[in-house]
Amino acid sequence: MQSITVTDCHLLGRAERVDVVAEAGVITRISPTGAEPPTGPGPVLDAAGALVAPPYVEPHIHLDTALTAGQPRWNVSGTLWEGIERWSERKHTLTREDVLARAEEVLRWQVAHGVLHVRSHCDVTDPELTALHALVELRERVRDVIDLQVVAFPQEGIVSFDGGERLMARAADAGADVIGAIPHFEDTREDGIRSLEIAFELAERRGLLVDVHCDEIDDEQSRFVEVVATLARRGGLGARVTASHTTAMGSYNGAYSRKLRRIVARSGINLVCNPMVNLTLQGRFDDYPKRRGLTQVKEMAAAGVNVAFGHDDVMDPWFPLGTANPVQVAHAGILAAQLSGQDEIAEAFAMITERAARVLNLGDGYGVAIGRPANFLILPGTSPFDVLRRQVRPSHVVSRGRLVAETPPAPTRLTWPGRAPETVDFVRR
Ligand code: FE2
């Protein structure tokens, strides 16, 4: 039976060091270090007191558009709207092989960074559904290493796009896991509401999750989160529903914000903030003062709402940079949402791990505990705070009880006045 043993681990919330043993892809033992010998014939890794944490979870990425920046033209204005125009030009040239190659490359980056669960949106405003078919195929091919959820995302609308509703149903038939929507992009407020009703009806009929691109605009009049939350509550869907981006929240007045926090908290829906991309896209039509254009991360979390951080775009028409590394996302989120308190920084780590897992509805399939899948990271740091401050990479990534990524230390040879030349590892101290 295939096994793996990791000794001298620091688990969050546990004072003593432990050994973690996995057999046949499942965690079978967590015991005080050295109390019992390693189990089975598999490898034994010495964590040397490092943090052992559940894998990172990417709750919001667009694998179908990744690595297309500048194709056929760059987004010069930097707005969301020009991004949609550039993408609609590139979309006509998609092939199965093109989508598979780009998406798989980014999944490989993610595994190297310690991400083992991914929710990818996929534009289905394409009569051929080329990208959706490719991502569903890829999901099956990589499932022994990484979980992929595919969202049927109507980039150009459901009601306002010719045949949009039919394409959403076809995407569900073709294997989408999650139903999306984009109400702020629909032509009218009424179309936006109708698009949400269509999305919720489809999701409920097929037993699928819901993840809406919602209010991604600097317009204080864009108020679809209240509709998403209310449909989720009345339909009893609660945490099976997510509102992503929700950047108009950065422009809402205090009175409405207070009302909205109650509506969202009562519904049980999740929010996903994408700080790197929305700091880049929002506020483009402002003079000074220039708005941040982000979800009310702190305030919603304080109201009891599950908030997570997502990467969103990786080198595509909306965002020219990106590494697919959630630690970078959390770092940006800490700056953008002003999460500077010790507890808040620890919470930012949860926003790329446990809170993001709740967005994906992973349930008992997530976490370092006996009986759960053997998916975990060895992080050469002392705490989540330490990991985020120093931006440490996982030294080892274990998926389904197998070591799938290993990153060696990268020491620096430093010459300093008054000291002999020395080799210092600034990353893995
Ligand atoms: Fe997005």
XYZ file of C-alpha atoms and ligand atoms in Angstrom:
430
model
C 0.000 0.000 0.000
C 1.413 3.380 -0.997
C 2.262 5.525 2.037
C 3.997 8.749 2.983
C 5.138 9.928 6.418
C 5.966 13.513 7.369
C 7.722 13.937 10.692
C 8.112 16.909 13.050
C 5.168 18.925 11.674
C 3.683 22.095 13.110
C -0.085 21.928 12.556
C -2.178 25.050 13.014
C -4.037 25.018 16.337
C -1.909 22.213 17.800
C 0.816 22.979 20.328
C 2.934 19.811 20.090
C 4.866 18.688 17.017
C 3.298 15.741 15.223
C 3.985 13.105 12.567
C 1.454 12.804 9.769
C 1.023 9.452 8.017
C -1.003 8.836 4.857
C -1.829 5.508 3.256
C -3.574 4.923 -0.062
C -4.153 8.664 -0.435
C -5.846 9.175 2.946
C -4.458 10.589 6.223
C -4.475 7.628 8.611
C -2.462 8.858 11.578
C -1.517 12.125 13.305
C 0.525 11.402 16.421
C 3.107 13.181 18.615
C 6.477 13.242 16.868
C 8.462 10.059 17.387
C 5.670 8.289 19.283
C 5.303 5.660 16.574
C 7.597 4.472 13.753
C 6.870 5.481 10.124
C 4.202 3.357 8.488
C 4.574 1.491 5.221
C 7.292 1.457 2.607
C 6.771 4.996 1.270
C 8.965 8.075 1.614
C 9.602 9.810 4.950
C 9.901 13.602 4.853
C 11.321 15.620 7.742
C 9.338 18.858 8.088
C 11.881 20.038 10.699
C 9.242 21.976 12.610
C 7.816 23.693 9.522
C 4.160 24.464 9.126
C 2.094 21.685 7.537
C -1.097 23.188 6.109
C -3.921 22.150 3.831
C -3.339 23.102 0.194
C -4.158 26.484 -1.217
C -7.525 26.770 -2.915
C -8.005 29.028 -5.937
C -11.656 30.116 -5.827
C -11.614 32.310 -8.917
C -9.446 32.085 -12.014
C -10.061 32.230 -15.769
C -8.007 29.395 -17.274
C -9.620 29.772 -20.717
C -8.318 33.321 -21.165
C -4.961 32.828 -19.406
C -1.750 33.570 -21.290
C -3.451 35.500 -24.109
C -2.348 39.038 -23.170
C -1.587 41.059 -26.303
C -3.411 38.624 -28.604
C -4.414 40.047 -31.019
C -3.956 43.460 -29.352
C -3.127 44.857 -25.929
C -5.749 46.391 -23.684
C -4.546 50.005 -23.937
C -7.138 51.713 -21.720
C -6.777 49.109 -18.963
C -10.541 48.960 -18.448
C -12.679 45.879 -17.913
C -14.696 46.901 -20.951
C -11.757 47.035 -23.360
C -10.641 43.701 -21.917
C -13.983 42.191 -22.947
C -13.582 43.671 -26.450
C -10.022 42.329 -26.844
C -11.092 38.903 -25.593
C -14.049 38.798 -27.974
C -11.529 39.197 -30.840
C -9.271 36.453 -29.478
C -12.217 34.147 -28.760
C -12.849 33.619 -32.478
C -9.440 31.969 -32.854
C -9.786 29.451 -30.010
C -9.040 25.795 -30.655
C -9.193 22.820 -28.313
C -5.400 22.467 -28.401
C -4.855 26.171 -27.733
C -7.094 26.155 -24.634
C -5.686 22.865 -23.329
C -2.080 24.024 -23.652
C -2.581 27.354 -21.877
C -4.862 26.056 -19.143
C -2.653 23.068 -18.382
C 0.419 25.287 -18.151
C -1.257 27.470 -15.509
C -2.460 24.393 -13.590
C 1.156 23.235 -13.487
C 2.185 26.605 -12.018
C -0.600 26.290 -9.468
C 0.481 22.849 -8.275
C 4.054 24.121 -7.936
C 2.685 26.926 -5.735
C 0.661 24.484 -3.618
C -2.807 24.918 -5.145
C -4.709 21.614 -5.329
C -8.306 22.864 -5.753
C -9.302 25.314 -8.488
C -12.516 26.944 -9.642
C -12.114 28.238 -13.185
C -14.637 30.384 -14.964
C -15.021 29.611 -18.654
C -16.640 31.903 -21.200
C -19.624 30.153 -22.771
C -20.781 33.027 -24.982
C -19.344 31.024 -27.854
C -21.702 28.928 -30.011
C -19.045 26.195 -30.270
C -18.310 26.078 -26.517
C -14.724 25.329 -27.533
C -13.149 26.417 -24.251
C -15.742 24.675 -22.091
C -15.281 21.323 -23.823
C -11.504 21.675 -23.465
C -11.631 22.526 -19.736
C -14.025 19.657 -18.994
C -11.631 17.314 -20.817
C -8.695 18.730 -18.871
C -10.571 18.412 -15.551
C -10.828 14.656 -16.081
C -7.209 14.279 -17.226
C -5.687 16.015 -14.178
C -8.039 14.797 -11.447
C -5.403 12.526 -9.890
C -3.405 15.613 -8.947
C -5.677 18.660 -8.815
C -9.436 19.242 -8.511
C -10.928 21.552 -11.105
C -14.422 23.049 -11.029
C -15.590 24.612 -14.290
C -18.030 27.535 -14.238
C -20.305 28.211 -17.213
C -19.563 31.928 -17.363
C -21.543 34.054 -19.856
C -18.951 36.786 -20.431
C -21.217 38.723 -22.826
C -24.481 38.103 -20.972
C -27.330 35.606 -20.798
C -30.313 37.769 -21.768
C -28.415 40.395 -23.795
C -26.410 37.860 -25.842
C -28.161 36.107 -28.725
C -28.872 32.520 -27.670
C -27.312 33.116 -24.257
C -29.845 31.129 -22.252
C -29.569 28.138 -24.601
C -25.771 28.225 -24.393
C -25.944 28.115 -20.588
C -28.106 24.972 -20.719
C -25.768 23.393 -23.276
C -22.796 24.183 -21.028
C -24.541 22.415 -18.138
C -25.198 19.428 -20.442
C -21.525 19.425 -21.420
C -20.351 19.019 -17.830
C -20.072 22.431 -16.149
C -19.960 22.165 -12.341
C -21.100 25.699 -11.580
C -23.524 28.149 -13.193
C -22.380 31.757 -13.647
C -23.942 35.074 -14.638
C -22.880 38.674 -15.218
C -25.920 40.831 -14.360
C -24.139 44.222 -14.398
C -23.170 43.608 -18.043
C -26.743 42.916 -19.195
C -28.387 45.809 -21.054
C -30.917 46.803 -18.401
C -31.452 46.330 -14.684
C -34.423 44.109 -15.532
C -32.321 41.974 -17.873
C -29.777 41.649 -15.084
C -32.392 40.349 -12.663
C -33.832 38.022 -15.318
C -30.338 36.651 -16.028
C -29.958 35.767 -12.351
C -33.339 34.048 -12.277
C -32.327 31.983 -15.323
C -28.995 31.063 -13.731
C -30.550 30.055 -10.401
C -33.324 28.028 -12.053
C -30.761 26.166 -14.158
C -28.494 25.492 -11.176
C -31.366 24.246 -9.013
C -32.719 22.025 -11.788
C -29.300 20.414 -12.380
C -28.125 20.400 -8.757
C -25.174 22.660 -9.562
C -23.422 25.445 -7.651
C -23.739 29.147 -8.533
C -20.930 31.702 -8.933
C -21.909 35.109 -10.302
C -19.599 37.816 -11.613
C -21.500 40.469 -9.718
C -21.317 44.262 -9.761
C -17.809 44.418 -11.224
C -18.175 48.106 -11.975
C -17.551 51.408 -10.152
C -21.241 52.273 -10.237
C -22.918 52.748 -6.891
C -26.224 52.024 -8.664
C -25.119 48.476 -9.551
C -26.839 46.500 -6.810
C -27.172 42.887 -7.896
C -25.546 41.337 -4.803
C -28.805 41.935 -2.944
C -30.604 39.956 -5.681
C -28.077 37.097 -5.611
C -28.301 36.897 -1.811
C -32.086 36.964 -1.822
C -32.424 34.288 -4.513
C -29.931 32.137 -2.585
C -31.830 32.536 0.680
C -35.295 31.990 -0.747
C -34.158 28.950 -2.741
C -32.357 27.485 0.271
C -29.050 27.418 -1.623
C -27.047 29.512 0.875
C -23.355 28.619 0.799
C -23.742 26.882 -2.583
C -23.821 30.409 -4.033
C -20.958 32.864 -4.504
C -20.860 36.484 -5.623
C -17.470 37.281 -7.158
C -15.708 40.617 -7.659
C -18.563 42.763 -6.149
C -16.425 45.864 -6.676
C -19.348 48.329 -6.663
C -19.303 47.776 -2.895
C -16.321 50.099 -2.863
C -18.682 52.901 -3.957
C -21.777 52.215 -1.836
C -22.801 54.775 0.780
C -22.751 53.898 4.454
C -26.500 53.486 4.837
C -26.820 51.020 1.963
C -23.614 49.186 2.984
C -25.066 48.578 6.433
C -28.286 47.203 4.951
C -26.429 45.028 2.439
C -24.160 43.425 5.041
C -27.219 42.118 6.844
C -28.787 40.791 3.628
C -25.581 39.005 2.597
C -24.852 37.601 6.062
C -28.396 36.273 6.421
C -28.227 34.536 3.015
C -25.063 32.523 3.801
C -23.538 33.203 0.357
C -19.788 33.529 -0.175
C -17.936 36.549 -1.548
C -14.733 36.371 -3.580
C -12.549 39.457 -3.805
C -9.871 39.532 -6.518
C -7.573 42.267 -5.228
C -4.741 42.180 -7.777
C -6.969 42.433 -10.821
C -9.614 44.793 -9.463
C -7.033 47.226 -8.074
C -5.764 47.304 -11.650
C -9.110 47.565 -13.456
C -11.262 49.742 -11.218
C -11.250 53.509 -10.815
C -10.243 53.965 -14.458
C -12.994 56.500 -15.096
C -12.235 58.524 -11.958
C -10.201 61.693 -11.633
C -8.832 62.204 -8.110
C -9.734 61.033 -5.543
C -9.607 57.644 -7.314
C -11.616 54.762 -5.857
C -10.147 51.380 -4.944
C -13.167 49.498 -6.243
C -13.061 46.405 -4.031
C -15.396 44.211 -2.017
C -15.898 45.408 1.564
C -13.633 42.588 2.764
C -13.162 43.613 6.390
C -16.695 44.747 6.987
C -18.340 41.739 5.339
C -16.074 39.315 7.226
C -16.899 41.124 10.475
C -20.597 40.712 9.651
C -20.048 36.934 9.503
C -19.816 36.549 5.720
C -17.380 34.037 4.241
C -14.934 36.082 2.129
C -12.090 34.570 0.086
C -9.342 35.947 -2.152
C -8.967 34.907 -5.800
C -6.310 35.499 -8.451
C -8.770 36.014 -11.354
C -6.706 36.706 -14.475
C -3.227 35.483 -15.422
C -1.605 37.341 -18.333
C -4.787 37.986 -20.286
C -6.666 41.003 -21.732
C -7.643 42.195 -18.243
C -4.345 41.753 -16.395
C -0.889 41.581 -17.992
C 0.891 40.080 -14.959
C 0.198 37.068 -12.746
C 1.967 34.012 -11.381
C -0.999 31.886 -10.232
C 0.483 32.094 -6.725
C -2.201 32.640 -4.044
C 0.344 33.926 -1.531
C 0.914 36.884 -3.836
C -2.870 37.379 -4.028
C -3.254 37.317 -0.243
C -0.377 39.783 0.097
C -2.113 42.163 -2.326
C -5.388 41.614 -0.471
C -3.796 42.550 2.846
C -2.603 45.842 1.376
C -5.792 46.611 -0.546
C -8.260 45.741 2.218
C -6.033 47.179 4.971
C -5.836 43.900 6.888
C -2.873 44.965 8.991
C -3.830 43.521 12.390
C -2.225 40.244 13.467
C -5.583 38.468 13.464
C -6.493 40.018 10.133
C -3.298 38.777 8.499
C -3.964 35.284 9.841
C -7.466 35.602 8.377
C -5.979 36.541 4.992
C -4.250 33.138 5.027
C -7.641 31.515 5.658
C -8.972 33.418 2.633
C -6.681 31.370 0.350
C -7.164 28.120 2.284
C -10.181 27.261 4.472
C -12.443 30.133 3.446
C -11.724 29.457 -0.241
C -12.453 25.758 0.379
C -15.888 26.769 1.648
C -16.504 28.668 -1.587
C -15.829 25.445 -3.514
C -18.053 23.485 -1.070
C -15.201 21.032 -0.408
C -16.583 20.002 3.000
C -14.846 16.945 4.501
C -12.703 16.653 1.404
C -10.430 19.371 2.772
C -8.175 19.781 5.805
C -5.302 18.017 7.557
C -7.204 15.490 9.667
C -7.491 11.725 9.975
C -9.750 10.252 7.310
C -9.391 13.179 4.922
C -7.602 13.097 1.551
C -3.834 13.344 1.965
C -3.466 16.771 0.386
C -1.127 19.123 2.229
C 1.839 21.477 2.005
C 5.054 21.798 3.956
C 5.545 25.551 4.356
C 8.988 26.575 5.674
C 7.605 29.178 8.046
C 6.535 29.527 11.644
C 2.969 30.804 11.121
C 0.536 32.022 8.447
C 1.740 35.556 9.263
C 5.326 34.482 8.594
C 4.378 32.694 5.352
C 2.577 35.752 4.001
C 5.139 38.330 5.140
C 8.067 36.479 3.567
C 6.027 35.088 0.657
C 7.449 31.612 1.236
C 6.831 28.872 -1.277
C 5.913 25.356 -0.177
C 8.991 23.150 -0.019
C 6.797 20.083 -0.642
C 3.324 19.608 -2.120
C 1.588 16.303 -1.356
C -1.495 15.397 -3.396
C -3.492 12.201 -2.861
C -0.644 10.943 -0.670
C 2.000 11.464 -3.370
C 4.779 14.050 -3.475
C 3.951 16.065 -6.615
C 6.101 19.189 -6.240
C 9.327 19.945 -4.438
C 11.024 23.350 -4.325
C 14.597 23.378 -3.016
C 15.977 26.264 -0.962
C 17.445 29.192 -2.895
C 20.254 30.588 -0.709
C 22.023 33.861 -1.461
C 25.818 34.313 -1.322
C 26.156 37.640 0.492
C 29.208 39.830 0.971
C 28.692 42.401 3.712
C 31.016 45.022 5.287
C 32.748 43.665 8.389
C 31.625 40.079 7.801
C 33.119 37.169 5.949
C 31.162 36.237 2.789
C 28.297 33.974 3.851
C 25.466 31.942 2.410
C 22.117 33.127 3.714
C 18.693 31.715 2.929
C 16.353 34.684 3.229
C 13.381 32.651 2.121
C 13.719 29.507 4.204
C 14.920 30.716 7.591
Fe -13.459 37.027 -12.915
